[in-house]
mmCIF file of C-alpha atoms and ligand atoms in Angstrom:
data_model
loop_
_atom_site.group_PDB
_atom_site.id
_atom_site.type_symbol
_atom_site.label_atom_id
_atom_site.label_comp_id
_atom_site.label_asym_id
_atom_site.label_seq_id
_atom_site.Cartn_x
_atom_site.Cartn_y
_atom_site.Cartn_z
ATOM 1 C CA MET A 1 9.696 26.271 -90.648
ATOM 2 C CA GLY A 2 11.042 28.172 -93.649
ATOM 3 C CA SER A 3 13.731 25.635 -94.436
ATOM 4 C CA THR A 4 11.318 22.748 -95.070
ATOM 5 C CA ASN A 5 8.232 24.269 -96.663
ATOM 6 C CA LYS A 6 9.426 23.684 -100.216
ATOM 7 C CA ILE A 7 10.046 19.972 -99.565
ATOM 8 C CA ALA A 8 7.261 17.780 -100.986
ATOM 9 C CA VAL A 9 5.885 15.207 -98.550
ATOM 10 C CA LEU A 10 3.444 12.628 -99.854
ATOM 11 C CA VAL A 11 0.474 11.371 -97.842
ATOM 12 C CA PRO A 12 -1.065 8.370 -99.575
ATOM 13 C CA ASP A 13 -4.523 7.297 -98.373
ATOM 14 C CA LEU A 14 -5.821 8.399 -94.947
ATOM 15 C CA LEU A 15 -3.603 9.793 -92.196
ATOM 16 C CA HIS A 16 -4.351 11.312 -88.795
ATOM 17 C CA PRO A 17 -5.660 14.886 -89.400
ATOM 18 C CA HIS A 18 -3.129 16.431 -86.996
ATOM 19 C CA ALA A 19 -0.273 14.891 -89.013
ATOM 20 C CA VAL A 20 -1.836 16.054 -92.284
ATOM 21 C CA ALA A 21 -2.306 19.597 -90.930
ATOM 22 C CA ARG A 22 1.288 19.814 -89.694
ATOM 23 C CA ILE A 23 2.671 18.447 -92.969
ATOM 24 C CA GLY A 24 0.565 21.060 -94.784
ATOM 25 C CA ARG A 25 2.054 23.847 -92.628
ATOM 26 C CA GLU A 26 5.662 22.676 -92.513
ATOM 27 C CA PHE A 27 6.127 21.058 -95.958
ATOM 28 C CA GLU A 28 4.482 21.033 -99.382
ATOM 29 C CA LEU A 29 1.705 18.484 -98.882
ATOM 30 C CA VAL A 30 1.072 16.084 -101.784
ATOM 31 C CA ALA A 31 -1.958 13.826 -101.297
ATOM 32 C CA LEU A 32 -2.834 10.612 -103.141
ATOM 33 C CA PRO A 33 -5.986 8.508 -102.591
ATOM 34 C CA ALA A 34 -3.929 5.307 -102.314
ATOM 35 C CA ALA A 35 -0.317 4.067 -102.166
ATOM 36 C CA ASP A 36 -0.563 2.829 -105.730
ATOM 37 C CA PRO A 37 2.407 3.207 -108.109
ATOM 38 C CA GLY A 38 -0.118 3.692 -110.942
ATOM 39 C CA LEU A 39 -1.192 7.024 -109.369
ATOM 40 C CA VAL A 40 2.329 8.491 -109.299
ATOM 41 C CA THR A 41 2.590 11.146 -112.024
ATOM 42 C CA PRO A 42 6.022 12.213 -113.365
ATOM 43 C CA GLN A 43 5.747 15.492 -111.387
ATOM 44 C CA ILE A 44 5.038 13.632 -108.134
ATOM 45 C CA ALA A 45 7.856 11.180 -108.832
ATOM 46 C CA ASP A 46 10.213 14.087 -109.436
ATOM 47 C CA LYS A 47 9.456 16.189 -106.374
ATOM 48 C CA VAL A 48 8.463 13.882 -103.514
ATOM 49 C CA ARG A 49 11.256 13.504 -100.920
ATOM 50 C CA GLY A 50 9.281 12.473 -97.857
ATOM 51 C CA MET A 51 6.199 10.417 -97.004
ATOM 52 C CA SER A 52 4.014 9.747 -93.998
ATOM 53 C CA ALA A 53 1.548 6.880 -94.087
ATOM 54 C CA MET A 54 -0.528 4.397 -92.144
ATOM 55 C CA THR A 55 -1.218 2.133 -95.104
ATOM 56 C CA THR A 56 0.662 -0.595 -96.965
ATOM 57 C CA ILE A 57 3.807 0.736 -98.628
ATOM 58 C CA SER A 58 5.120 -1.799 -101.136
ATOM 59 C CA ALA A 59 8.543 -2.048 -102.763
ATOM 60 C CA ALA A 60 6.905 -1.046 -106.068
ATOM 61 C CA PHE A 61 5.520 2.151 -104.512
ATOM 62 C CA ILE A 62 8.935 3.028 -103.059
ATOM 63 C CA ASP A 63 10.535 2.383 -106.464
ATOM 64 C CA ALA A 64 7.971 4.649 -108.155
ATOM 65 C CA LEU A 65 9.342 7.570 -106.080
ATOM 66 C CA PRO A 66 13.028 7.853 -107.076
ATOM 67 C CA ASN A 67 13.711 10.925 -104.892
ATOM 68 C CA LEU A 68 11.992 9.570 -101.771
ATOM 69 C CA GLU A 69 14.310 9.696 -98.745
ATOM 70 C CA ILE A 70 12.110 8.903 -95.754
ATOM 71 C CA ILE A 71 8.856 7.119 -94.874
ATOM 72 C CA ALA A 72 7.432 8.201 -91.508
ATOM 73 C CA ASN A 73 5.095 5.373 -90.543
ATOM 74 C CA PHE A 74 2.146 6.314 -88.316
ATOM 75 C CA GLY A 75 2.299 3.440 -85.824
ATOM 76 C CA VAL A 76 4.975 1.514 -83.965
ATOM 77 C CA GLY A 77 4.188 -1.634 -85.964
ATOM 78 C CA TYR A 78 5.548 -1.197 -89.463
ATOM 79 C CA ASP A 79 4.846 -4.630 -90.939
ATOM 80 C CA ALA A 80 2.812 -2.913 -93.704
ATOM 81 C CA VAL A 81 5.920 -1.072 -94.931
ATOM 82 C CA ASP A 82 8.529 -2.970 -96.950
ATOM 83 C CA ALA A 83 11.304 -1.691 -94.662
ATOM 84 C CA ARG A 84 13.822 -4.254 -95.860
ATOM 85 C CA HIS A 85 13.443 -3.007 -99.427
ATOM 86 C CA ALA A 86 13.538 0.607 -98.219
ATOM 87 C CA GLY A 87 16.854 -0.086 -96.480
ATOM 88 C CA THR A 88 18.240 -1.731 -99.605
ATOM 89 C CA VAL A 89 17.522 1.344 -101.739
ATOM 90 C CA GLY A 90 18.615 3.853 -99.082
ATOM 91 C CA VAL A 91 15.205 5.048 -97.863
ATOM 92 C CA MET A 92 14.830 5.746 -94.125
ATOM 93 C CA VAL A 93 11.774 4.287 -92.344
ATOM 94 C CA THR A 94 10.652 5.617 -88.957
ATOM 95 C CA ASN A 95 7.881 4.478 -86.606
ATOM 96 C CA THR A 96 6.181 5.813 -83.453
ATOM 97 C CA PRO A 97 7.487 3.842 -80.448
ATOM 98 C CA ASP A 98 7.048 4.704 -76.737
ATOM 99 C CA VAL A 99 4.376 7.430 -77.099
ATOM 100 C CA LEU A 100 1.663 4.730 -77.337
ATOM 101 C CA THR A 101 3.137 2.107 -74.995
ATOM 102 C CA GLU A 102 1.086 2.841 -71.868
ATOM 103 C CA GLU A 103 -2.168 3.347 -73.823
ATOM 104 C CA VAL A 104 -1.861 -0.012 -75.580
ATOM 105 C CA ALA A 105 -0.922 -1.735 -72.302
ATOM 106 C CA ASP A 106 -4.056 -0.211 -70.691
ATOM 107 C CA THR A 107 -6.145 -1.541 -73.592
ATOM 108 C CA ALA A 108 -4.634 -5.008 -73.226
ATOM 109 C CA ILE A 109 -5.636 -5.099 -69.555
ATOM 110 C CA GLY A 110 -9.133 -3.814 -70.360
ATOM 111 C CA LEU A 111 -9.520 -6.479 -73.022
ATOM 112 C CA LEU A 112 -8.232 -9.170 -70.649
ATOM 113 C CA LEU A 113 -10.787 -8.182 -68.007
ATOM 114 C CA ASN A 114 -13.583 -7.949 -70.594
ATOM 115 C CA THR A 115 -12.682 -11.417 -71.829
ATOM 116 C CA VAL A 116 -12.325 -13.171 -68.498
ATOM 117 C CA ARG A 117 -15.149 -11.414 -66.615
ATOM 118 C CA GLU A 118 -17.485 -10.886 -69.631
ATOM 119 C CA LEU A 119 -18.028 -7.202 -68.751
ATOM 120 C CA PRO A 120 -19.353 -6.146 -72.216
ATOM 121 C CA LYS A 121 -21.870 -8.990 -72.123
ATOM 122 C CA ALA A 122 -22.918 -8.063 -68.584
ATOM 123 C CA GLU A 123 -23.488 -4.459 -69.705
ATOM 124 C CA ALA A 124 -25.492 -5.658 -72.713
ATOM 125 C CA TRP A 125 -27.594 -7.716 -70.270
ATOM 126 C CA LEU A 126 -28.377 -4.579 -68.237
ATOM 127 C CA ARG A 127 -29.088 -2.404 -71.298
ATOM 128 C CA ALA A 128 -31.445 -5.034 -72.722
ATOM 129 C CA GLY A 129 -33.515 -4.863 -69.508
ATOM 130 C CA ARG A 130 -32.644 -8.445 -68.605
ATOM 131 C CA TRP A 131 -31.390 -7.553 -65.084
ATOM 132 C CA ALA A 132 -34.889 -6.308 -64.269
ATOM 133 C CA SER A 133 -36.761 -9.009 -66.187
ATOM 134 C CA GLU A 134 -34.561 -12.101 -65.636
ATOM 135 C CA GLY A 135 -32.354 -11.270 -62.653
ATOM 136 C CA ASN A 136 -28.607 -11.186 -62.144
ATOM 137 C CA TYR A 137 -26.151 -11.765 -64.957
ATOM 138 C CA PRO A 138 -24.838 -15.365 -64.685
ATOM 139 C CA LEU A 139 -21.610 -15.873 -62.701
ATOM 140 C CA THR A 140 -18.607 -15.926 -65.022
ATOM 141 C CA ARG A 141 -16.676 -19.157 -65.505
ATOM 142 C CA GLY A 142 -13.563 -17.058 -65.941
ATOM 143 C CA THR A 143 -11.596 -15.204 -63.280
ATOM 144 C CA LEU A 144 -8.148 -13.658 -63.102
ATOM 145 C CA ARG A 145 -7.623 -15.310 -59.749
ATOM 146 C CA GLY A 146 -4.989 -18.023 -59.849
ATOM 147 C CA ARG A 147 -3.970 -17.314 -63.448
ATOM 148 C CA ARG A 148 -0.444 -17.537 -64.835
ATOM 149 C CA VAL A 149 0.205 -15.064 -67.606
ATOM 150 C CA GLY A 150 2.505 -15.444 -70.611
ATOM 151 C CA ILE A 151 3.479 -12.534 -72.839
ATOM 152 C CA PHE A 152 4.415 -13.188 -76.452
ATOM 153 C CA GLY A 153 6.580 -10.185 -77.393
ATOM 154 C CA MET A 154 8.241 -8.771 -74.252
ATOM 155 C CA GLY A 155 9.247 -5.451 -75.811
ATOM 156 C CA ARG A 156 8.178 -1.934 -74.861
ATOM 157 C CA ILE A 157 4.433 -2.701 -74.679
ATOM 158 C CA GLY A 158 4.972 -6.246 -73.367
ATOM 159 C CA LEU A 159 6.915 -4.861 -70.402
ATOM 160 C CA ALA A 160 4.202 -2.271 -69.696
ATOM 161 C CA ILE A 161 1.591 -5.054 -69.724
ATOM 162 C CA ALA A 162 3.779 -7.227 -67.476
ATOM 163 C CA ARG A 163 4.071 -4.431 -64.896
ATOM 164 C CA ARG A 164 0.278 -4.160 -64.799
ATOM 165 C CA ILE A 165 -0.131 -7.944 -64.494
ATOM 166 C CA GLU A 166 2.335 -7.970 -61.581
ATOM 167 C CA ALA A 167 0.096 -5.431 -59.830
ATOM 168 C CA PHE A 168 -2.730 -7.983 -60.123
ATOM 169 C CA GLY A 169 -0.516 -10.399 -58.169
ATOM 170 C CA LEU A 170 -0.136 -12.871 -61.048
ATOM 171 C CA PRO A 171 3.109 -14.542 -62.176
ATOM 172 C CA VAL A 172 4.477 -13.556 -65.613
ATOM 173 C CA GLY A 173 6.503 -15.495 -68.194
ATOM 174 C CA TYR A 174 7.361 -14.529 -71.758
ATOM 175 C CA HIS A 175 8.648 -15.616 -75.131
ATOM 176 C CA ASN A 176 10.891 -13.529 -77.366
ATOM 177 C CA ARG A 177 13.621 -14.818 -79.656
ATOM 178 C CA ARG A 178 16.113 -13.617 -77.046
ATOM 179 C CA ALA A 179 15.800 -13.282 -73.254
ATOM 180 C CA VAL A 180 15.543 -9.640 -72.197
ATOM 181 C CA GLU A 181 18.507 -8.549 -70.063
ATOM 182 C CA GLY A 182 17.658 -7.284 -66.607
ATOM 183 C CA VAL A 183 14.112 -8.691 -66.674
ATOM 184 C CA ALA A 184 13.257 -11.130 -63.890
ATOM 185 C CA TYR A 185 10.222 -12.712 -65.611
ATOM 186 C CA THR A 186 10.766 -16.300 -66.760
ATOM 187 C CA TRP A 187 11.859 -16.552 -70.402
ATOM 188 C CA TYR A 188 10.687 -19.481 -72.540
ATOM 189 C CA PRO A 189 12.742 -20.164 -75.673
ATOM 190 C CA THR A 190 9.676 -21.267 -77.665
ATOM 191 C CA LEU A 191 6.068 -20.074 -77.792
ATOM 192 C CA ILE A 192 4.754 -23.610 -77.265
ATOM 193 C CA GLU A 193 6.794 -23.959 -74.051
ATOM 194 C CA LEU A 194 5.391 -20.644 -72.802
ATOM 195 C CA ALA A 195 1.835 -21.685 -73.693
ATOM 196 C CA GLY A 196 2.326 -24.981 -71.836
ATOM 197 C CA ALA A 197 3.506 -23.152 -68.710
ATOM 198 C CA VAL A 198 0.664 -20.597 -68.489
ATOM 199 C CA ASP A 199 -3.117 -20.433 -68.935
ATOM 200 C CA THR A 200 -3.339 -16.832 -70.142
ATOM 201 C CA LEU A 201 -1.414 -15.780 -73.241
ATOM 202 C CA ILE A 202 -1.204 -12.101 -74.189
ATOM 203 C CA SER A 203 0.310 -11.484 -77.602
ATOM 204 C CA VAL A 204 1.877 -8.147 -78.433
ATOM 205 C CA ALA A 205 4.272 -9.496 -81.018
ATOM 206 C CA PRO A 206 4.839 -7.646 -84.300
ATOM 207 C CA GLY A 207 3.521 -8.896 -87.631
ATOM 208 C CA GLY A 208 5.744 -10.180 -90.430
ATOM 209 C CA SER A 209 7.114 -13.474 -91.681
ATOM 210 C CA SER A 210 8.816 -14.479 -88.414
ATOM 211 C CA THR A 211 5.524 -14.455 -86.468
ATOM 212 C CA GLU A 212 3.119 -15.530 -89.258
ATOM 213 C CA LYS A 213 0.436 -17.824 -87.714
ATOM 214 C CA ALA A 214 2.708 -18.424 -84.702
ATOM 215 C CA VAL A 215 -0.377 -18.864 -82.505
ATOM 216 C CA ASP A 216 -1.715 -22.060 -84.034
ATOM 217 C CA ARG A 217 -3.778 -25.062 -82.958
ATOM 218 C CA LYS A 218 -0.836 -26.581 -81.032
ATOM 219 C CA VAL A 219 -0.205 -23.390 -79.049
ATOM 220 C CA LEU A 220 -3.911 -23.131 -78.193
ATOM 221 C CA GLU A 221 -3.988 -26.796 -77.130
ATOM 222 C CA ALA A 222 -0.945 -26.180 -74.918
ATOM 223 C CA LEU A 223 -2.815 -23.263 -73.283
ATOM 224 C CA GLY A 224 -5.554 -25.716 -72.294
ATOM 225 C CA PRO A 225 -9.300 -25.675 -71.541
ATOM 226 C CA ASN A 226 -8.993 -22.870 -68.962
ATOM 227 C CA GLY A 227 -6.892 -20.947 -71.479
ATOM 228 C CA VAL A 228 -7.429 -17.297 -72.368
ATOM 229 C CA PHE A 229 -5.792 -15.743 -75.416
ATOM 230 C CA VAL A 230 -5.558 -11.959 -75.809
ATOM 231 C CA ASN A 231 -4.101 -10.342 -78.917
ATOM 232 C CA VAL A 232 -3.135 -6.669 -79.159
ATOM 233 C CA GLY A 233 -0.190 -7.287 -81.516
ATOM 234 C CA ARG A 234 -1.102 -8.197 -85.089
ATOM 235 C CA GLY A 235 -3.791 -10.503 -86.519
ATOM 236 C CA SER A 236 -1.266 -12.115 -88.843
ATOM 237 C CA THR A 237 0.404 -13.798 -85.849
ATOM 238 C CA VAL A 238 -2.681 -16.004 -85.368
ATOM 239 C CA ASP A 239 -4.194 -18.891 -87.301
ATOM 240 C CA GLU A 240 -7.705 -17.409 -87.047
ATOM 241 C CA ASP A 241 -9.444 -20.584 -88.287
ATOM 242 C CA ALA A 242 -7.693 -22.609 -85.579
ATOM 243 C CA LEU A 243 -8.591 -19.968 -82.975
ATOM 244 C CA ALA A 244 -12.294 -19.940 -83.953
ATOM 245 C CA GLN A 245 -12.316 -23.751 -83.789
ATOM 246 C CA ALA A 246 -10.542 -23.762 -80.408
ATOM 247 C CA LEU A 247 -13.137 -21.338 -79.030
ATOM 248 C CA ALA A 248 -16.001 -23.418 -80.419
ATOM 249 C CA ASP A 249 -14.810 -26.833 -79.226
ATOM 250 C CA GLY A 250 -13.563 -25.820 -75.756
ATOM 251 C CA THR A 251 -9.865 -26.221 -76.501
ATOM 252 C CA ILE A 252 -9.534 -22.823 -74.780
ATOM 253 C CA LEU A 253 -11.982 -20.897 -72.586
ATOM 254 C CA ALA A 254 -12.049 -17.477 -74.236
ATOM 255 C CA ALA A 255 -10.235 -14.925 -76.396
ATOM 256 C CA GLY A 256 -9.951 -11.140 -76.508
ATOM 257 C CA LEU A 257 -8.891 -9.672 -79.846
ATOM 258 C CA ASP A 258 -8.049 -6.096 -80.836
ATOM 259 C CA VAL A 259 -6.376 -7.043 -84.120
ATOM 260 C CA PHE A 260 -7.301 -9.226 -87.089
ATOM 261 C CA ARG A 261 -5.545 -10.566 -90.161
ATOM 262 C CA ASN A 262 -7.673 -8.775 -92.754
ATOM 263 C CA GLU A 263 -8.874 -5.597 -91.012
ATOM 264 C CA PRO A 264 -11.526 -4.252 -91.003
ATOM 265 C CA GLU A 265 -12.928 -7.651 -92.006
ATOM 266 C CA VAL A 266 -13.467 -10.001 -89.051
ATOM 267 C CA PRO A 267 -14.027 -13.715 -89.723
ATOM 268 C CA GLU A 268 -17.677 -14.738 -89.351
ATOM 269 C CA ALA A 269 -16.694 -17.585 -87.031
ATOM 270 C CA LEU A 270 -15.120 -15.122 -84.589
ATOM 271 C CA LEU A 271 -18.073 -12.723 -84.838
ATOM 272 C CA LYS A 272 -20.373 -15.618 -83.910
ATOM 273 C CA SER A 273 -18.155 -16.805 -81.079
ATOM 274 C CA ALA A 274 -19.894 -16.191 -77.714
ATOM 275 C CA ASN A 275 -16.621 -16.542 -75.794
ATOM 276 C CA ALA A 276 -14.660 -13.945 -77.750
ATOM 277 C CA SER A 277 -14.458 -10.256 -76.853
ATOM 278 C CA LEU A 278 -13.724 -8.243 -80.005
ATOM 279 C CA LEU A 279 -12.423 -4.688 -80.442
ATOM 280 C CA PRO A 280 -11.871 -2.749 -83.707
ATOM 281 C CA HIS A 281 -8.089 -2.141 -83.319
ATOM 282 C CA VAL A 282 -8.398 0.565 -80.676
ATOM 283 C CA GLY A 283 -5.198 -0.165 -78.719
ATOM 284 C CA SER A 284 -3.775 3.342 -79.156
ATOM 285 C CA ALA A 285 -7.021 5.051 -80.093
ATOM 286 C CA SER A 286 -7.325 7.982 -77.687
ATOM 287 C CA VAL A 287 -7.137 11.615 -78.823
ATOM 288 C CA HIS A 288 -4.099 12.081 -76.554
ATOM 289 C CA THR A 289 -2.078 9.154 -77.862
ATOM 290 C CA ARG A 290 -2.990 9.412 -81.543
ATOM 291 C CA THR A 291 -1.989 13.129 -81.442
ATOM 292 C CA ALA A 292 1.360 12.171 -79.881
ATOM 293 C CA MET A 293 1.854 9.545 -82.619
ATOM 294 C CA ALA A 294 1.032 12.121 -85.314
ATOM 295 C CA ASP A 295 3.526 14.568 -83.797
ATOM 296 C CA LEU A 296 6.269 11.947 -83.635
ATOM 297 C CA ALA A 297 5.689 10.903 -87.264
ATOM 298 C CA VAL A 298 5.993 14.534 -88.424
ATOM 299 C CA ASP A 299 8.879 15.298 -86.020
ATOM 300 C CA ASN A 300 10.791 12.473 -87.718
ATOM 301 C CA LEU A 301 10.328 14.211 -91.104
ATOM 302 C CA VAL A 302 11.367 17.580 -89.664
ATOM 303 C CA SER A 303 14.451 16.120 -87.973
ATOM 304 C CA TRP A 304 15.477 14.283 -91.145
ATOM 305 C CA PHE A 305 15.213 17.349 -93.356
ATOM 306 C CA THR A 306 16.683 19.857 -90.879
ATOM 307 C CA GLU A 307 19.179 17.803 -88.835
ATOM 308 C CA GLY A 308 19.929 15.003 -91.281
ATOM 309 C CA ARG A 309 18.850 12.296 -88.852
ATOM 310 C CA PRO A 310 15.563 10.679 -87.809
ATOM 311 C CA LEU A 311 14.306 10.458 -84.219
ATOM 312 C CA THR A 312 13.006 6.885 -84.251
ATOM 313 C CA PRO A 313 14.377 4.833 -87.160
ATOM 314 C CA VAL A 314 13.378 1.168 -87.518
ATOM 315 C CA PRO A 315 16.252 -1.347 -87.269
ATOM 316 C CA GLU A 316 16.168 -2.285 -90.972
ATOM 317 C CA THR A 317 17.079 1.280 -91.983
ATOM 318 C CA ALA A 318 19.079 2.431 -88.942
ATOM 319 C CA SER A 319 22.248 2.882 -91.007
ATOM 320 C CA VAL A 320 20.590 4.825 -93.875
ATOM 321 C CA ASN A 321 21.987 8.368 -94.215
ATOM 322 C CA PRO A 322 20.706 11.387 -96.159
ATOM 323 C CA GLY A 323 22.036 11.114 -99.716
ATOM 324 C CA ALA A 324 21.959 7.306 -99.586
ATOM 325 C CA ARG A 325 18.986 7.001 -101.979
ATOM 326 C CA LYS A 326 19.611 4.622 -104.840
ATOM 327 C CA PRO A 327 16.771 4.893 -107.382
ATOM 328 C CA ARG A 328 15.894 1.584 -109.005
HETATM 329 P P1 LIG B 1 8.990 -3.857 -79.544
HETATM 330 O O1 LIG B 1 9.466 -3.060 -78.371
HETATM 331 O O2 LIG B 1 9.838 -3.949 -80.749
HETATM 332 O O3 LIG B 1 8.644 -5.319 -79.019
HETATM 333 C C1 LIG B 1 8.405 -6.385 -79.837
HETATM 334 C C2 LIG B 1 8.901 -7.643 -79.148
HETATM 335 O O4 LIG B 1 8.531 -8.775 -79.913
HETATM 336 C C3 LIG B 1 10.405 -7.655 -78.981
HETATM 337 O O5 LIG B 1 10.712 -7.851 -77.630
HETATM 338 C C4 LIG B 1 10.881 -8.821 -79.830
HETATM 339 O O6 LIG B 1 11.943 -9.526 -79.186
HETATM 340 C C5 LIG B 1 9.627 -9.683 -79.951
HETATM 341 N N1 LIG B 1 9.612 -10.414 -81.210
HETATM 342 C C6 LIG B 1 9.757 -9.902 -82.458
HETATM 343 N N2 LIG B 1 9.720 -10.886 -83.372
HETATM 344 C C7 LIG B 1 9.569 -12.038 -82.684
HETATM 345 C C8 LIG B 1 9.477 -13.405 -83.062
HETATM 346 N N3 LIG B 1 9.547 -13.784 -84.334
HETATM 347 N N4 LIG B 1 9.308 -14.335 -82.088
HETATM 348 C C9 LIG B 1 9.231 -13.963 -80.798
HETATM 349 N N5 LIG B 1 9.321 -12.687 -80.365
HETATM 350 C C10 LIG B 1 9.475 -11.738 -81.308
HETATM 351 O O7 LIG B 1 7.589 -3.308 -80.036
HETATM 352 P P2 LIG B 1 6.401 -2.644 -79.191
HETATM 353 O O8 LIG B 1 6.542 -1.185 -79.197
HETATM 354 O O9 LIG B 1 6.272 -3.365 -77.885
HETATM 355 O O10 LIG B 1 5.160 -3.033 -80.165
HETATM 356 C C11 LIG B 1 4.884 -4.387 -80.411
HETATM 357 C C12 LIG B 1 3.785 -4.558 -81.443
HETATM 358 O O11 LIG B 1 2.527 -4.193 -80.902
HETATM 359 C C13 LIG B 1 3.883 -3.693 -82.708
HETATM 360 O O12 LIG B 1 4.827 -4.214 -83.628
HETATM 361 C C14 LIG B 1 2.467 -3.734 -83.233
HETATM 362 O O13 LIG B 1 2.304 -4.841 -84.086
HETATM 363 C C15 LIG B 1 1.630 -3.952 -81.982
HETATM 364 N N6 LIG B 1 0.811 -2.757 -81.639
HETATM 365 C C16 LIG B 1 -0.547 -2.850 -81.670
HETATM 366 C C17 LIG B 1 -1.318 -1.762 -81.311
HETATM 367 C C18 LIG B 1 -2.811 -1.822 -81.294
HETATM 368 O O14 LIG B 1 -3.453 -0.801 -81.481
HETATM 369 N N7 LIG B 1 -3.395 -2.983 -81.061
HETATM 370 C C19 LIG B 1 -0.712 -0.545 -80.987
HETATM 371 C C20 LIG B 1 0.666 -0.491 -80.975
HETATM 372 C C21 LIG B 1 1.423 -1.608 -81.292
HETATM 373 P P3 LIG B 1 13.069 -10.342 -80.031
HETATM 374 O O15 LIG B 1 13.507 -9.413 -81.130
HETATM 375 O O16 LIG B 1 14.106 -10.674 -79.012
HETATM 376 O O17 LIG B 1 12.391 -11.563 -80.552
HETATM 377 C C1 LIG B 2 -2.177 2.240 -84.890
HETATM 378 C C2 LIG B 2 -0.828 0.203 -84.177
HETATM 379 O O1 LIG B 2 -3.509 2.439 -84.659
HETATM 380 O O2 LIG B 2 1.087 1.474 -83.640
HETATM 381 C C3 LIG B 2 0.631 0.414 -84.098
HETATM 382 O O3 LIG B 2 1.362 -0.519 -84.473
HETATM 383 O O4 LIG B 2 -1.286 -0.842 -84.492
HETATM 384 C C4 LIG B 2 -1.765 1.304 -83.810
HETATM 385 O O5 LIG B 2 -1.259 2.117 -82.807
HETATM 386 C C5 LIG B 2 -2.004 1.868 -86.302
HETATM 387 O O6 LIG B 2 -0.720 1.568 -86.631
HETATM 388 C C6 LIG B 2 -2.457 3.027 -87.177
HETATM 389 O O7 LIG B 2 -3.480 2.604 -87.944
#
């Protein structure tokens, strides 16, 4: 890729090795240990035109790079990138939609089954020798049978989860800010109305101010004592103290969580919770899908610098064009 290998692309902090290797082959790779404006030397500020990252990218970091044109986020969720600010100063932001949709939907179903049927605990029972010494694992209070499922965030992944839930023979409702055209599932205009209508809430909503602590005590109470809450969206959408309390006092039956507010830290109360199934943010974490995400992140950089347009821009920067950069 002769036309791009003199373009400097910054990788702050860790990034998928396949993305780093491709950036190294197709661009001039500039690495920094963190996305910290204090680490940006005058030479880096002068030459960097592109970036790919899976860490927090603040307005201050964007402003420290006056020739930056594009941030290729590794992940479909881009709540860690100040995309609104990027759009304001003419910096394109891209994400990695679609290539991870089915993987994350599979994970959501696995987590739902683990939560309701206690499969990890049953395996731990076997591995600890308790099947032989104490007998069968106790019957689970939870079952998928007879459940009504609500999806918070009926977007690409929400729809893929809904299709899987339909195959289980369970009814599906959802809450988004707007009803999705052409979708037959029942739309609820508020999250609390959805929670009141179902007993199983699967959240795949993005992070950010509009969803901050949306799943709170009232939503969990509306879900009820047979309620199951599964989160594969973002931890910031949940009041984690209220969730831990609801699990402890029987307000809901169980929870399955792949995402947390302050990753990789997990609140002690959730770690101690016997009726929570916890995963370390592995929704998209297969070799296949992470490689596809890495390729899409780098393909966005290549397309921007060779064709003048990104493949998968985020809405906040959809109208940003090459040459639009306004240094602050
Ligand atoms: P998407 O297609 O953009 O879907 C997001 C949905 O959420 C949209 O339908 C949107 O509808 C709805 N929404 C957004 N803000 C809302 C609000 N304030 N209230 C109610 N609904 C709201 O995105 P996607 O590709 O499905 O990904 C969704 C999220 O999954 C990502 O943003 C990321 O946080 C998470 N994720 C997690 C993992 C993991 O490893 N666990 C992996 C991939 C993605 P409206 O705009 O109509 O409200
Ligand atoms: C990634 C995700 O693992 O795409 C997302 O929004 O949450 C996951 O697929 C994460 O973004 C990269 O750390």
